[in-house]
Amino acid sequence: MKTLKVIRIIGVIVFGGATLYFLFEGDYINAGLQFLLFLLLGLIPLLFYNKNK
């Protein structure tokens, strides 16, 4: 499970960076899609990670 957590942390960094990039470029549709991926694939699983596993 530690490897999965490391992969999720890397994904959070990548999707967060992509969100910021699209926001700075003014492409708000892609920024919104990247933000959804950032939440669903990275941030939410890291916050609610079951520590008993």
mmJSON file of the N, C-alpha and C atoms, coordinates in Angstrom:
{"data_MODEL":{"atom_site":{
"group_PDB":["ATOM","ATOM","ATOM","ATOM","ATOM","ATOM","ATOM","ATOM","ATOM","ATOM","ATOM","ATOM","ATOM","ATOM","ATOM","ATOM","ATOM","ATOM","ATOM","ATOM","ATOM","ATOM","ATOM","ATOM","ATOM","ATOM","ATOM","ATOM","ATOM","ATOM","ATOM","ATOM","ATOM","ATOM","ATOM","ATOM","ATOM","ATOM","ATOM","ATOM","ATOM","ATOM","ATOM","ATOM","ATOM","ATOM","ATOM","ATOM","ATOM","ATOM","ATOM","ATOM","ATOM","ATOM","ATOM","ATOM","ATOM","ATOM","ATOM","ATOM","ATOM","ATOM","ATOM","ATOM","ATOM","ATOM","ATOM","ATOM","ATOM","ATOM","ATOM","ATOM","ATOM","ATOM","ATOM","ATOM","ATOM","ATOM","ATOM","ATOM","ATOM","ATOM","ATOM","ATOM","ATOM","ATOM","ATOM","ATOM","ATOM","ATOM","ATOM","ATOM","ATOM","ATOM","ATOM","ATOM","ATOM","ATOM","ATOM","ATOM","ATOM","ATOM","ATOM","ATOM","ATOM","ATOM","ATOM","ATOM","ATOM","ATOM","ATOM","ATOM","ATOM","ATOM","ATOM","ATOM","ATOM","ATOM","ATOM","ATOM","ATOM","ATOM","ATOM","ATOM","ATOM","ATOM","ATOM","ATOM","ATOM","ATOM","ATOM","ATOM","ATOM","ATOM","ATOM","ATOM","ATOM","ATOM","ATOM","ATOM","ATOM","ATOM","ATOM","ATOM","ATOM","ATOM","ATOM","ATOM","ATOM","ATOM","ATOM","ATOM","ATOM","ATOM","ATOM","ATOM","ATOM","ATOM","ATOM"],
"id":[1,2,3,4,5,6,7,8,9,10,11,12,13,14,15,16,17,18,19,20,21,22,23,24,25,26,27,28,29,30,31,32,33,34,35,36,37,38,39,40,41,42,43,44,45,46,47,48,49,50,51,52,53,54,55,56,57,58,59,60,61,62,63,64,65,66,67,68,69,70,71,72,73,74,75,76,77,78,79,80,81,82,83,84,85,86,87,88,89,90,91,92,93,94,95,96,97,98,99,100,101,102,103,104,105,106,107,108,109,110,111,112,113,114,115,116,117,118,119,120,121,122,123,124,125,126,127,128,129,130,131,132,133,134,135,136,137,138,139,140,141,142,143,144,145,146,147,148,149,150,151,152,153,154,155,156,157,158,159],
"type_symbol":["N","C","C","N","C","C","N","C","C","N","C","C","N","C","C","N","C","C","N","C","C","N","C","C","N","C","C","N","C","C","N","C","C","N","C","C","N","C","C","N","C","C","N","C","C","N","C","C","N","C","C","N","C","C","N","C","C","N","C","C","N","C","C","N","C","C","N","C","C","N","C","C","N","C","C","N","C","C","N","C","C","N","C","C","N","C","C","N","C","C","N","C","C","N","C","C","N","C","C","N","C","C","N","C","C","N","C","C","N","C","C","N","C","C","N","C","C","N","C","C","N","C","C","N","C","C","N","C","C","N","C","C","N","C","C","N","C","C","N","C","C","N","C","C","N","C","C","N","C","C","N","C","C","N","C","C","N","C","C"],
"label_atom_id":["N","CA","C","N","CA","C","N","CA","C","N","CA","C","N","CA","C","N","CA","C","N","CA","C","N","CA","C","N","CA","C","N","CA","C","N","CA","C","N","CA","C","N","CA","C","N","CA","C","N","CA","C","N","CA","C","N","CA","C","N","CA","C","N","CA","C","N","CA","C","N","CA","C","N","CA","C","N","CA","C","N","CA","C","N","CA","C","N","CA","C","N","CA","C","N","CA","C","N","CA","C","N","CA","C","N","CA","C","N","CA","C","N","CA","C","N","CA","C","N","CA","C","N","CA","C","N","CA","C","N","CA","C","N","CA","C","N","CA","C","N","CA","C","N","CA","C","N","CA","C","N","CA","C","N","CA","C","N","CA","C","N","CA","C","N","CA","C","N","CA","C","N","CA","C","N","CA","C","N","CA","C","N","CA","C"],
"label_alt_id":[null,null,null,null,null,null,null,null,null,null,null,null,null,null,null,null,null,null,null,null,null,null,null,null,null,null,null,null,null,null,null,null,null,null,null,null,null,null,null,null,null,null,null,null,null,null,null,null,null,null,null,null,null,null,null,null,null,null,null,null,null,null,null,null,null,null,null,null,null,null,null,null,null,null,null,null,null,null,null,null,null,null,null,null,null,null,null,null,null,null,null,null,null,null,null,null,null,null,null,null,null,null,null,null,null,null,null,null,null,null,null,null,null,null,null,null,null,null,null,null,null,null,null,null,null,null,null,null,null,null,null,null,null,null,null,null,null,null,null,null,null,null,null,null,null,null,null,null,null,null,null,null,null,null,null,null,null,null,null],
"label_comp_id":["MET","MET","MET","LYS","LYS","LYS","THR","THR","THR","LEU","LEU","LEU","LYS","LYS","LYS","VAL","VAL","VAL","ILE","ILE","ILE","ARG","ARG","ARG","ILE","ILE","ILE","ILE","ILE","ILE","GLY","GLY","GLY","VAL","VAL","VAL","ILE","ILE","ILE","VAL","VAL","VAL","PHE","PHE","PHE","GLY","GLY","GLY","GLY","GLY","GLY","ALA","ALA","ALA","THR","THR","THR","LEU","LEU","LEU","TYR","TYR","TYR","PHE","PHE","PHE","LEU","LEU","LEU","PHE","PHE","PHE","GLU","GLU","GLU","GLY","GLY","GLY","ASP","ASP","ASP","TYR","TYR","TYR","ILE","ILE","ILE","ASN","ASN","ASN","ALA","ALA","ALA","GLY","GLY","GLY","LEU","LEU","LEU","GLN","GLN","GLN","PHE","PHE","PHE","LEU","LEU","LEU","LEU","LEU","LEU","PHE","PHE","PHE","LEU","LEU","LEU","LEU","LEU","LEU","LEU","LEU","LEU","GLY","GLY","GLY","LEU","LEU","LEU","ILE","ILE","ILE","PRO","PRO","PRO","LEU","LEU","LEU","LEU","LEU","LEU","PHE","PHE","PHE","TYR","TYR","TYR","ASN","ASN","ASN","LYS","LYS","LYS","ASN","ASN","ASN","LYS","LYS","LYS"],
"label_asym_id":["A","A","A","A","A","A","A","A","A","A","A","A","A","A","A","A","A","A","A","A","A","A","A","A","A","A","A","A","A","A","A","A","A","A","A","A","A","A","A","A","A","A","A","A","A","A","A","A","A","A","A","A","A","A","A","A","A","A","A","A","A","A","A","A","A","A","A","A","A","A","A","A","A","A","A","A","A","A","A","A","A","A","A","A","A","A","A","A","A","A","A","A","A","A","A","A","A","A","A","A","A","A","A","A","A","A","A","A","A","A","A","A","A","A","A","A","A","A","A","A","A","A","A","A","A","A","A","A","A","A","A","A","A","A","A","A","A","A","A","A","A","A","A","A","A","A","A","A","A","A","A","A","A","A","A","A","A","A","A"],
"label_entity_id":["1","1","1","1","1","1","1","1","1","1","1","1","1","1","1","1","1","1","1","1","1","1","1","1","1","1","1","1","1","1","1","1","1","1","1","1","1","1","1","1","1","1","1","1","1","1","1","1","1","1","1","1","1","1","1","1","1","1","1","1","1","1","1","1","1","1","1","1","1","1","1","1","1","1","1","1","1","1","1","1","1","1","1","1","1","1","1","1","1","1","1","1","1","1","1","1","1","1","1","1","1","1","1","1","1","1","1","1","1","1","1","1","1","1","1","1","1","1","1","1","1","1","1","1","1","1","1","1","1","1","1","1","1","1","1","1","1","1","1","1","1","1","1","1","1","1","1","1","1","1","1","1","1","1","1","1","1","1","1"],
"label_seq_id":[1,1,1,2,2,2,3,3,3,4,4,4,5,5,5,6,6,6,7,7,7,8,8,8,9,9,9,10,10,10,11,11,11,12,12,12,13,13,13,14,14,14,15,15,15,16,16,16,17,17,17,18,18,18,19,19,19,20,20,20,21,21,21,22,22,22,23,23,23,24,24,24,25,25,25,26,26,26,27,27,27,28,28,28,29,29,29,30,30,30,31,31,31,32,32,32,33,33,33,34,34,34,35,35,35,36,36,36,37,37,37,38,38,38,39,39,39,40,40,40,41,41,41,42,42,42,43,43,43,44,44,44,45,45,45,46,46,46,47,47,47,48,48,48,49,49,49,50,50,50,51,51,51,52,52,52,53,53,53],
"pdbx_PDB_ins_code":[null,null,null,null,null,null,null,null,null,null,null,null,null,null,null,null,null,null,null,null,null,null,null,null,null,null,null,null,null,null,null,null,null,null,null,null,null,null,null,null,null,null,null,null,null,null,null,null,null,null,null,null,null,null,null,null,null,null,null,null,null,null,null,null,null,null,null,null,null,null,null,null,null,null,null,null,null,null,null,null,null,null,null,null,null,null,null,null,null,null,null,null,null,null,null,null,null,null,null,null,null,null,null,null,null,null,null,null,null,null,null,null,null,null,null,null,null,null,null,null,null,null,null,null,null,null,null,null,null,null,null,null,null,null,null,null,null,null,null,null,null,null,null,null,null,null,null,null,null,null,null,null,null,null,null,null,null,null,null],
"Cartn_x":[0.816,0.0,0.857,2.103,2.961,3.268,3.449,3.714,2.524,1.318,0.119,0.018,0.385,0.337,1.359,2.535,3.56,3.088,2.477,1.968,0.873,-0.003,-1.056,-0.488,0.563,1.185,1.78,2.429,2.982,1.852,0.748,-0.406,-1.01,-1.075,-1.598,-0.734,0.569,1.475,1.29,1.186,1.032,-0.302,-1.402,-2.713,-2.87,-2.287,-2.321,-1.547,-0.397,0.389,-0.327,-0.993,-1.746,-2.918,-3.564,-4.657,-4.154,-3.048,-2.491,-2.065,-1.463,-1.04,-2.224,-3.304,-4.465,-5.146,-5.124,-5.695,-4.907,-3.576,-2.745,-2.871,-3.134,-3.301,-4.695,-5.621,-6.973,-7.891,-7.47,-8.291,-9.052,-10.207,-10.914,-11.627,-11.995,-12.648,-11.655,-10.469,-9.447,-8.98,-8.932,-8.552,-9.58,-10.851,-11.893,-11.796,-11.527,-11.375,-10.164,-9.066,-7.874,-8.11,-8.89,-9.188,-10.042,-10.99,-11.792,-10.919,-9.995,-9.066,-8.191,-7.763,-6.954,-7.697,-8.985,-9.765,-10.059,-10.577,-11.062,-9.941,-8.861,-7.797,-6.699,-6.589,-5.472,-5.831,-6.475,-6.638,-7.619,-8.764,-9.77,-9.264,-8.658,-8.137,-7.015,-6.213,-5.143,-5.704,-6.748,-7.329,-8.075,-8.759,-9.553,-8.897,-7.577,-6.802,-7.017,-7.36,-7.607,-6.274,-5.988,-4.703,-4.625,-5.728,-5.722,-5.189,-5.062,-4.602,-3.109],
"Cartn_y":[-1.194,0.0,1.254,1.145,2.326,2.793,1.844,2.201,2.93,2.481,3.139,4.56,4.766,6.113,7.031,6.524,7.32,7.679,6.729,6.994,8.05,7.987,8.993,10.364,10.445,11.736,12.336,11.512,11.992,12.457,11.703,12.103,13.415,13.636,14.893,16.057,15.881,16.943,17.224,16.177,16.345,17.005,16.504,17.069,18.474,18.727,20.082,21.063,20.633,21.482,21.736,20.705,20.87,21.825,21.755,22.681,24.111,24.352,25.708,26.18,25.303,25.67,26.117,25.328,25.682,26.94,27.165,28.408,29.624,29.526,30.647,30.893,29.853,29.997,30.492,30.46,30.936,29.883,28.637,27.538,26.916,27.495,27.149,25.799,25.36,24.046,22.94,23.004,21.997,22.103,23.315,23.478,22.803,22.921,22.27,20.761,20.237,18.783,18.261,18.997,18.584,18.668,19.662,19.784,18.616,18.176,17.002,15.759,15.582,14.456,14.568,15.797,16.058,15.628,15.952,15.579,14.087,13.549,12.169,11.137,11.372,10.371,10.573,11.785,12.044,12.5,13.622,14.253,13.51,13.145,12.462,11.104,10.255,8.986,9.185,10.25,10.472,10.958,11.767,12.28,11.203,10.315,9.283,7.919,7.913,6.681,5.871,4.609,3.754,3.314,3.787,3.497,2.088,1.333,-0.025,-1.05,-0.676,-1.635,-1.755],
"Cartn_z":[0.0,0.0,0.0,0.446,0.463,-0.96,-1.876,-3.266,-3.871,-3.57,-4.074,-3.543,-2.291,-1.711,-2.399,-2.685,-3.371,-4.774,-5.468,-6.809,-6.756,-5.744,-5.616,-5.315,-4.517,-4.226,-5.489,-6.296,-7.572,-8.485,-8.515,-9.322,-8.863,-7.555,-7.033,-7.493,-7.463,-7.904,-9.386,-10.198,-11.648,-11.987,-11.412,-11.728,-11.156,-9.985,-9.432,-10.297,-10.785,-11.691,-13.003,-13.523,-14.766,-14.566,-13.398,-13.104,-13.09,-12.413,-12.367,-13.75,-14.532,-15.886,-16.729,-16.722,-17.524,-17.006,-15.691,-15.155,-15.626,-15.599,-16.045,-17.543,-18.317,-19.755,-20.127,-19.193,-19.449,-20.038,-20.044,-20.566,-19.394,-19.095,-17.865,-17.939,-19.123,-19.254,-18.916,-19.501,-19.192,-17.748,-17.207,-15.801,-14.898,-15.232,-14.442,-14.514,-15.71,-15.857,-15.082,-15.151,-14.412,-12.906,-12.481,-11.057,-10.581,-11.406,-11.046,-10.93,-11.865,-11.776,-10.53,-10.238,-9.049,-7.788,-7.71,-6.531,-6.481,-7.579,-7.57,-7.502,-8.2,-8.266,-7.234,-6.707,-5.814,-4.435,-4.322,-3.023,-2.121,-2.632,-1.813,-1.303,-2.15,-1.601,-0.577,-0.743,0.231,1.564,1.532,2.767,3.543,2.819,3.464,3.393,3.425,3.368,4.645,4.483,5.633,6.234,7.428,8.066,8.625,8.638,9.175,8.181,6.926,5.904,5.91],
"occupancy":[1.0,1.0,1.0,1.0,1.0,1.0,1.0,1.0,1.0,1.0,1.0,1.0,1.0,1.0,1.0,1.0,1.0,1.0,1.0,1.0,1.0,1.0,1.0,1.0,1.0,1.0,1.0,1.0,1.0,1.0,1.0,1.0,1.0,1.0,1.0,1.0,1.0,1.0,1.0,1.0,1.0,1.0,1.0,1.0,1.0,1.0,1.0,1.0,1.0,1.0,1.0,1.0,1.0,1.0,1.0,1.0,1.0,1.0,1.0,1.0,1.0,1.0,1.0,1.0,1.0,1.0,1.0,1.0,1.0,1.0,1.0,1.0,1.0,1.0,1.0,1.0,1.0,1.0,1.0,1.0,1.0,1.0,1.0,1.0,1.0,1.0,1.0,1.0,1.0,1.0,1.0,1.0,1.0,1.0,1.0,1.0,1.0,1.0,1.0,1.0,1.0,1.0,1.0,1.0,1.0,1.0,1.0,1.0,1.0,1.0,1.0,1.0,1.0,1.0,1.0,1.0,1.0,1.0,1.0,1.0,1.0,1.0,1.0,1.0,1.0,1.0,1.0,1.0,1.0,1.0,1.0,1.0,1.0,1.0,1.0,1.0,1.0,1.0,1.0,1.0,1.0,1.0,1.0,1.0,1.0,1.0,1.0,1.0,1.0,1.0,1.0,1.0,1.0,1.0,1.0,1.0,1.0,1.0,1.0],
"B_iso_or_equiv":[0.0,0.0,0.0,0.0,0.0,0.0,0.0,0.0,0.0,0.0,0.0,0.0,0.0,0.0,0.0,0.0,0.0,0.0,0.0,0.0,0.0,0.0,0.0,0.0,0.0,0.0,0.0,0.0,0.0,0.0,0.0,0.0,0.0,0.0,0.0,0.0,0.0,0.0,0.0,0.0,0.0,0.0,0.0,0.0,0.0,0.0,0.0,0.0,0.0,0.0,0.0,0.0,0.0,0.0,0.0,0.0,0.0,0.0,0.0,0.0,0.0,0.0,0.0,0.0,0.0,0.0,0.0,0.0,0.0,0.0,0.0,0.0,0.0,0.0,0.0,0.0,0.0,0.0,0.0,0.0,0.0,0.0,0.0,0.0,0.0,0.0,0.0,0.0,0.0,0.0,0.0,0.0,0.0,0.0,0.0,0.0,0.0,0.0,0.0,0.0,0.0,0.0,0.0,0.0,0.0,0.0,0.0,0.0,0.0,0.0,0.0,0.0,0.0,0.0,0.0,0.0,0.0,0.0,0.0,0.0,0.0,0.0,0.0,0.0,0.0,0.0,0.0,0.0,0.0,0.0,0.0,0.0,0.0,0.0,0.0,0.0,0.0,0.0,0.0,0.0,0.0,0.0,0.0,0.0,0.0,0.0,0.0,0.0,0.0,0.0,0.0,0.0,0.0,0.0,0.0,0.0,0.0,0.0,0.0],
"pdbx_formal_charge":[null,null,null,null,null,null,null,null,null,null,null,null,null,null,null,null,null,null,null,null,null,null,null,null,null,null,null,null,null,null,null,null,null,null,null,null,null,null,null,null,null,null,null,null,null,null,null,null,null,null,null,null,null,null,null,null,null,null,null,null,null,null,null,null,null,null,null,null,null,null,null,null,null,null,null,null,null,null,null,null,null,null,null,null,null,null,null,null,null,null,null,null,null,null,null,null,null,null,null,null,null,null,null,null,null,null,null,null,null,null,null,null,null,null,null,null,null,null,null,null,null,null,null,null,null,null,null,null,null,null,null,null,null,null,null,null,null,null,null,null,null,null,null,null,null,null,null,null,null,null,null,null,null,null,null,null,null,null,null],
"auth_seq_id":[1,1,1,2,2,2,3,3,3,4,4,4,5,5,5,6,6,6,7,7,7,8,8,8,9,9,9,10,10,10,11,11,11,12,12,12,13,13,13,14,14,14,15,15,15,16,16,16,17,17,17,18,18,18,19,19,19,20,20,20,21,21,21,22,22,22,23,23,23,24,24,24,25,25,25,26,26,26,27,27,27,28,28,28,29,29,29,30,30,30,31,31,31,32,32,32,33,33,33,34,34,34,35,35,35,36,36,36,37,37,37,38,38,38,39,39,39,40,40,40,41,41,41,42,42,42,43,43,43,44,44,44,45,45,45,46,46,46,47,47,47,48,48,48,49,49,49,50,50,50,51,51,51,52,52,52,53,53,53],
"auth_comp_id":["MET","MET","MET","LYS","LYS","LYS","THR","THR","THR","LEU","LEU","LEU","LYS","LYS","LYS","VAL","VAL","VAL","ILE","ILE","ILE","ARG","ARG","ARG","ILE","ILE","ILE","ILE","ILE","ILE","GLY","GLY","GLY","VAL","VAL","VAL","ILE","ILE","ILE","VAL","VAL","VAL","PHE","PHE","PHE","GLY","GLY","GLY","GLY","GLY","GLY","ALA","ALA","ALA","THR","THR","THR","LEU","LEU","LEU","TYR","TYR","TYR","PHE","PHE","PHE","LEU","LEU","LEU","PHE","PHE","PHE","GLU","GLU","GLU","GLY","GLY","GLY","ASP","ASP","ASP","TYR","TYR","TYR","ILE","ILE","ILE","ASN","ASN","ASN","ALA","ALA","ALA","GLY","GLY","GLY","LEU","LEU","LEU","GLN","GLN","GLN","PHE","PHE","PHE","LEU","LEU","LEU","LEU","LEU","LEU","PHE","PHE","PHE","LEU","LEU","LEU","LEU","LEU","LEU","LEU","LEU","LEU","GLY","GLY","GLY","LEU","LEU","LEU","ILE","ILE","ILE","PRO","PRO","PRO","LEU","LEU","LEU","LEU","LEU","LEU","PHE","PHE","PHE","TYR","TYR","TYR","ASN","ASN","ASN","LYS","LYS","LYS","ASN","ASN","ASN","LYS","LYS","LYS"],
"auth_asym_id":["A","A","A","A","A","A","A","A","A","A","A","A","A","A","A","A","A","A","A","A","A","A","A","A","A","A","A","A","A","A","A","A","A","A","A","A","A","A","A","A","A","A","A","A","A","A","A","A","A","A","A","A","A","A","A","A","A","A","A","A","A","A","A","A","A","A","A","A","A","A","A","A","A","A","A","A","A","A","A","A","A","A","A","A","A","A","A","A","A","A","A","A","A","A","A","A","A","A","A","A","A","A","A","A","A","A","A","A","A","A","A","A","A","A","A","A","A","A","A","A","A","A","A","A","A","A","A","A","A","A","A","A","A","A","A","A","A","A","A","A","A","A","A","A","A","A","A","A","A","A","A","A","A","A","A","A","A","A","A"],
"auth_atom_id":["N","CA","C","N","CA","C","N","CA","C","N","CA","C","N","CA","C","N","CA","C","N","CA","C","N","CA","C","N","CA","C","N","CA","C","N","CA","C","N","CA","C","N","CA","C","N","CA","C","N","CA","C","N","CA","C","N","CA","C","N","CA","C","N","CA","C","N","CA","C","N","CA","C","N","CA","C","N","CA","C","N","CA","C","N","CA","C","N","CA","C","N","CA","C","N","CA","C","N","CA","C","N","CA","C","N","CA","C","N","CA","C","N","CA","C","N","CA","C","N","CA","C","N","CA","C","N","CA","C","N","CA","C","N","CA","C","N","CA","C","N","CA","C","N","CA","C","N","CA","C","N","CA","C","N","CA","C","N","CA","C","N","CA","C","N","CA","C","N","CA","C","N","CA","C","N","CA","C","N","CA","C","N","CA","C"],
"pdbx_PDB_model_num":[1,1,1,1,1,1,1,1,1,1,1,1,1,1,1,1,1,1,1,1,1,1,1,1,1,1,1,1,1,1,1,1,1,1,1,1,1,1,1,1,1,1,1,1,1,1,1,1,1,1,1,1,1,1,1,1,1,1,1,1,1,1,1,1,1,1,1,1,1,1,1,1,1,1,1,1,1,1,1,1,1,1,1,1,1,1,1,1,1,1,1,1,1,1,1,1,1,1,1,1,1,1,1,1,1,1,1,1,1,1,1,1,1,1,1,1,1,1,1,1,1,1,1,1,1,1,1,1,1,1,1,1,1,1,1,1,1,1,1,1,1,1,1,1,1,1,1,1,1,1,1,1,1,1,1,1,1,1,1]
}}}
